[in-house]
C-alpha positions as a Python dict, from the first residue, in 0.01 Angstrom:
ca = {
    (1, 'M'): (0, 0, 0),
    (2, 'S'): (48, -381, 42),
    (3, 'S'): (231, -592, -99),
    (4, 'A'): (34, -922, -137),
    (5, 'K'): (-55, -826, -534),
    (6, 'P'): (277, -759, -673),
    (7, 'E'): (400, -1090, -463),
    (8, 'A'): (86, -1291, -602),
    (9, 'I'): (191, -1133, -991),
    (10, 'E'): (532, -1244, -899),
    (11, 'K'): (407, -1614, -791),
    (12, 'L'): (187, -1605, -1110),
    (13, 'L'): (452, -1564, -1356),
    (14, 'D'): (666, -1785, -1190),
    (15, 'A'): (417, -2087, -1220),
    (16, 'A'): (307, -1967, -1556),
    (17, 'R'): (704, -1974, -1716),
    (18, 'V'): (752, -2367, -1521),
    (19, 'L'): (355, -2472, -1717),
    (20, 'S'): (510, -2274, -2003),
    (21, 'T'): (825, -2498, -1945),
    (22, 'E'): (665, -2857, -1880),
    (23, 'T'): (390, -2744, -2219),
    (24, 'V'): (698, -2757, -2442),
    (25, 'M'): (807, -3021, -2255),
    (26, 'F'): (515, -3223, -2338),
    (27, 'H'): (439, -3138, -2716),
    (28, 'T'): (805, -3257, -2767),
    (29, 'A'): (739, -3521, -2617),
    (30, 'I'): (352, -3524, -2807),
    (31, 'A'): (581, -3491, -3148),
    (32, 'A'): (890, -3641, -3133),
    (33, 'A'): (649, -4023, -3087),
    (34, 'S'): (425, -3866, -3427),
    (35, 'G'): (778, -3828, -3537),
    (36, 'L'): (715, -3491, -3610),
    (37, 'S'): (922, -3154, -3470),
    (38, 'A'): (738, -2975, -3200),
    (39, 'T'): (656, -2705, -3487),
    (40, 'E'): (516, -2957, -3739),
    (41, 'S'): (230, -3110, -3439),
    (42, 'K'): (107, -2756, -3312),
    (43, 'A'): (46, -2655, -3684),
    (44, 'A'): (-66, -3022, -3709),
    (45, 'D'): (-296, -2862, -3421),
    (46, 'F'): (-444, -2560, -3566),
    (47, 'L'): (-550, -2840, -3825),
    (48, 'A'): (-680, -3060, -3656),
    (49, 'R'): (-932, -2707, -3384),
    (50, 'L'): (-978, -2515, -3691),
    (51, 'G'): (-1008, -2682, -4017),
    (52, 'P'): (-847, -2691, -4257),
    (53, 'L'): (-673, -2393, -4347),
    (54, 'T'): (-488, -2169, -4638),
    (55, 'P'): (-114, -2166, -4573),
    (56, 'K'): (-170, -1762, -4563),
    (57, 'E'): (-420, -1866, -4272),
    (58, 'L'): (-205, -2102, -4127),
    (59, 'A'): (65, -1865, -4100),
    (60, 'E'): (-95, -1573, -3898),
    (61, 'H'): (-222, -1858, -3662),
    (62, 'S'): (84, -1920, -3576),
    (63, 'G'): (228, -1567, -3551),
    (64, 'L'): (553, -1763, -3829),
    (65, 'A'): (616, -1600, -4107),
    (66, 'P'): (522, -1714, -4510),
    (67, 'A'): (800, -1820, -4593),
    (68, 'S'): (845, -2110, -4321),
    (69, 'V'): (480, -2193, -4333),
    (70, 'T'): (549, -2290, -4724),
    (71, 'A'): (778, -2501, -4561),
    (72, 'L'): (608, -2617, -4263),
    (73, 'I'): (393, -2793, -4462),
    (74, 'D'): (613, -2933, -4760),
    (75, 'R'): (784, -3111, -4430),
    (76, 'L'): (403, -3244, -4271),
    (77, 'E'): (335, -3308, -4677),
    (78, 'R'): (586, -3538, -4682),
    (79, 'K'): (556, -3720, -4404),
    (80, 'G'): (177, -3722, -4471),
    (81, 'V'): (21, -3506, -4157),
    (82, 'V'): (-141, -3291, -4428),
    (83, 'S'): (-245, -3283, -4789),
    (84, 'R'): (-261, -2980, -5037),
    (85, 'K'): (-645, -2982, -5156),
    (86, 'P'): (-800, -2661, -5369),
    (87, 'H'): (-982, -2425, -5203),
    (88, 'P'): (-1361, -2464, -5246),
    (89, 'A'): (-1440, -2134, -5298),
    (90, 'D'): (-1176, -1975, -5501),
    (91, 'R'): (-968, -2194, -5771),
    (92, 'R'): (-551, -1979, -5666),
    (93, 'K'): (-532, -2114, -5277),
    (94, 'V'): (-525, -2392, -5176),
    (95, 'L'): (-602, -2548, -4863),
    (96, 'V'): (-445, -2722, -4588),
    (97, 'E'): (-573, -3039, -4471),
    (98, 'L'): (-483, -3235, -4199),
    (99, 'D'): (-477, -3680, -4295),
    (100, 'E'): (-744, -3701, -3957),
    (101, 'R'): (-595, -4110, -3970),
    (102, 'K'): (-281, -3962, -3822),
    (103, 'S'): (-534, -3730, -3597),
    (104, 'A'): (-713, -4007, -3469),
    (105, 'A'): (-375, -4204, -3410),
    (106, 'A'): (-247, -3995, -3197),
    (107, 'A'): (-562, -3885, -3026),
    (108, 'P'): (-418, -4182, -2761),
    (109, 'R'): (-84, -4018, -2629),
    (110, 'W'): (-338, -3682, -2483),
    (111, 'D'): (-514, -3919, -2217),
    (112, 'Y'): (-351, -3929, -1910),
    (113, 'L'): (-327, -3531, -1940),
    (114, 'V'): (-677, -3463, -2035),
    (115, 'S'): (-835, -3657, -1810),
    (116, 'S'): (-581, -3527, -1551),
    (117, 'V'): (-643, -3151, -1603),
    (118, 'A'): (-1009, -3255, -1636),
    (119, 'E'): (-1027, -3401, -1244),
    (120, 'L'): (-756, -3066, -1173),
    (121, 'C'): (-1155, -2840, -1253),
    (122, 'A'): (-1322, -2965, -1102),
    (123, 'R'): (-1206, -2903, -775),
    (124, 'Y'): (-1291, -2516, -864),
    (125, 'S'): (-1650, -2337, -954),
    (126, 'A'): (-1800, -2229, -1226),
    (127, 'E'): (-1652, -1867, -1146),
    (128, 'Q'): (-1342, -1971, -1077),
    (129, 'L'): (-1278, -2192, -1394),
    (130, 'R'): (-1438, -1917, -1577),
    (131, 'T'): (-1211, -1627, -1469),
    (132, 'I'): (-887, -1912, -1565),
    (133, 'T'): (-1045, -1927, -1940),
    (134, 'E'): (-1026, -1563, -1956),
    (135, 'F'): (-683, -1529, -1825),
    (136, 'V'): (-545, -1828, -2036),
    (137, 'T'): (-751, -1693, -2314),
    (138, 'E'): (-558, -1323, -2319),
    (139, 'A'): (-221, -1438, -2243),
    (140, 'A'): (-218, -1687, -2525),
    (141, 'A'): (-357, -1334, -2736),
    (142, 'I'): (-12, -1171, -2539),
    (143, 'T'): (179, -1524, -2639),
    (144, 'H'): (29, -1474, -3006),
    (145, 'R'): (193, -1152, -3072),
    (146, 'A'): (485, -1211, -2887),
    (147, 'T'): (553, -1469, -3070),
    (148, 'A'): (425, -1261, -3455),
    (149, 'R'): (629, -988, -3332),
    (150, 'L'): (967, -1214, -3346),
    (151, 'T'): (853, -1405, -3575),
    (152, 'G'): (788, -1020, -3844),
    (153, 'N'): (442, -1203, -3885),
    (154, 'E'): (309, -889, -3688),
    (155, 'S'): (-87, -957, -3815),
    (156, 'E'): (-375, -787, -3635),
    (157, 'R'): (-573, -1145, -3588),
    (158, 'Q'): (-608, -1128, -3265),
    (159, 'V'): (-680, -1519, -3096),
    (160, 'R'): (-1007, -1600, -3083),
    (161, 'R'): (-1144, -1857, -2779),
    (162, 'T'): (-1121, -2138, -3094),
    (163, 'D'): (-761, -2063, -3074),
    (164, 'V'): (-691, -2155, -2729),
}
């Protein structure tokens, strides 16, 4: 049996590890520039991508324990990043909503990364991009499950394409 595939897998895992570290460092820098922790920044990202969520939904999407999410929302609310609003369909629930002005103010910090990755994507065919997207989507789902296992919040929710 050829060693080409195991070697390719090892190289891919090494590259993914480097990408993961660089991504964490980038998000830490983005968060710091916004006066947030990395976790607070990523919670805001869930709200920016998915719209207002209940605290339970935010816990499910993030993989964080519900008690941790409550404290997280409290901190974000004190910082003016989110607000709690009554749920329109269920008076017993609240929705956590992102302050769009704060989100818009942070958007230019992403310009270089987004434009550079778009340039990188231009080098690949549509089929190659579909394969990369499938891989990244599945890797995100695995990472979500790993987070949930570590935090004890093992919901059955799967990462959807809108989550990645």
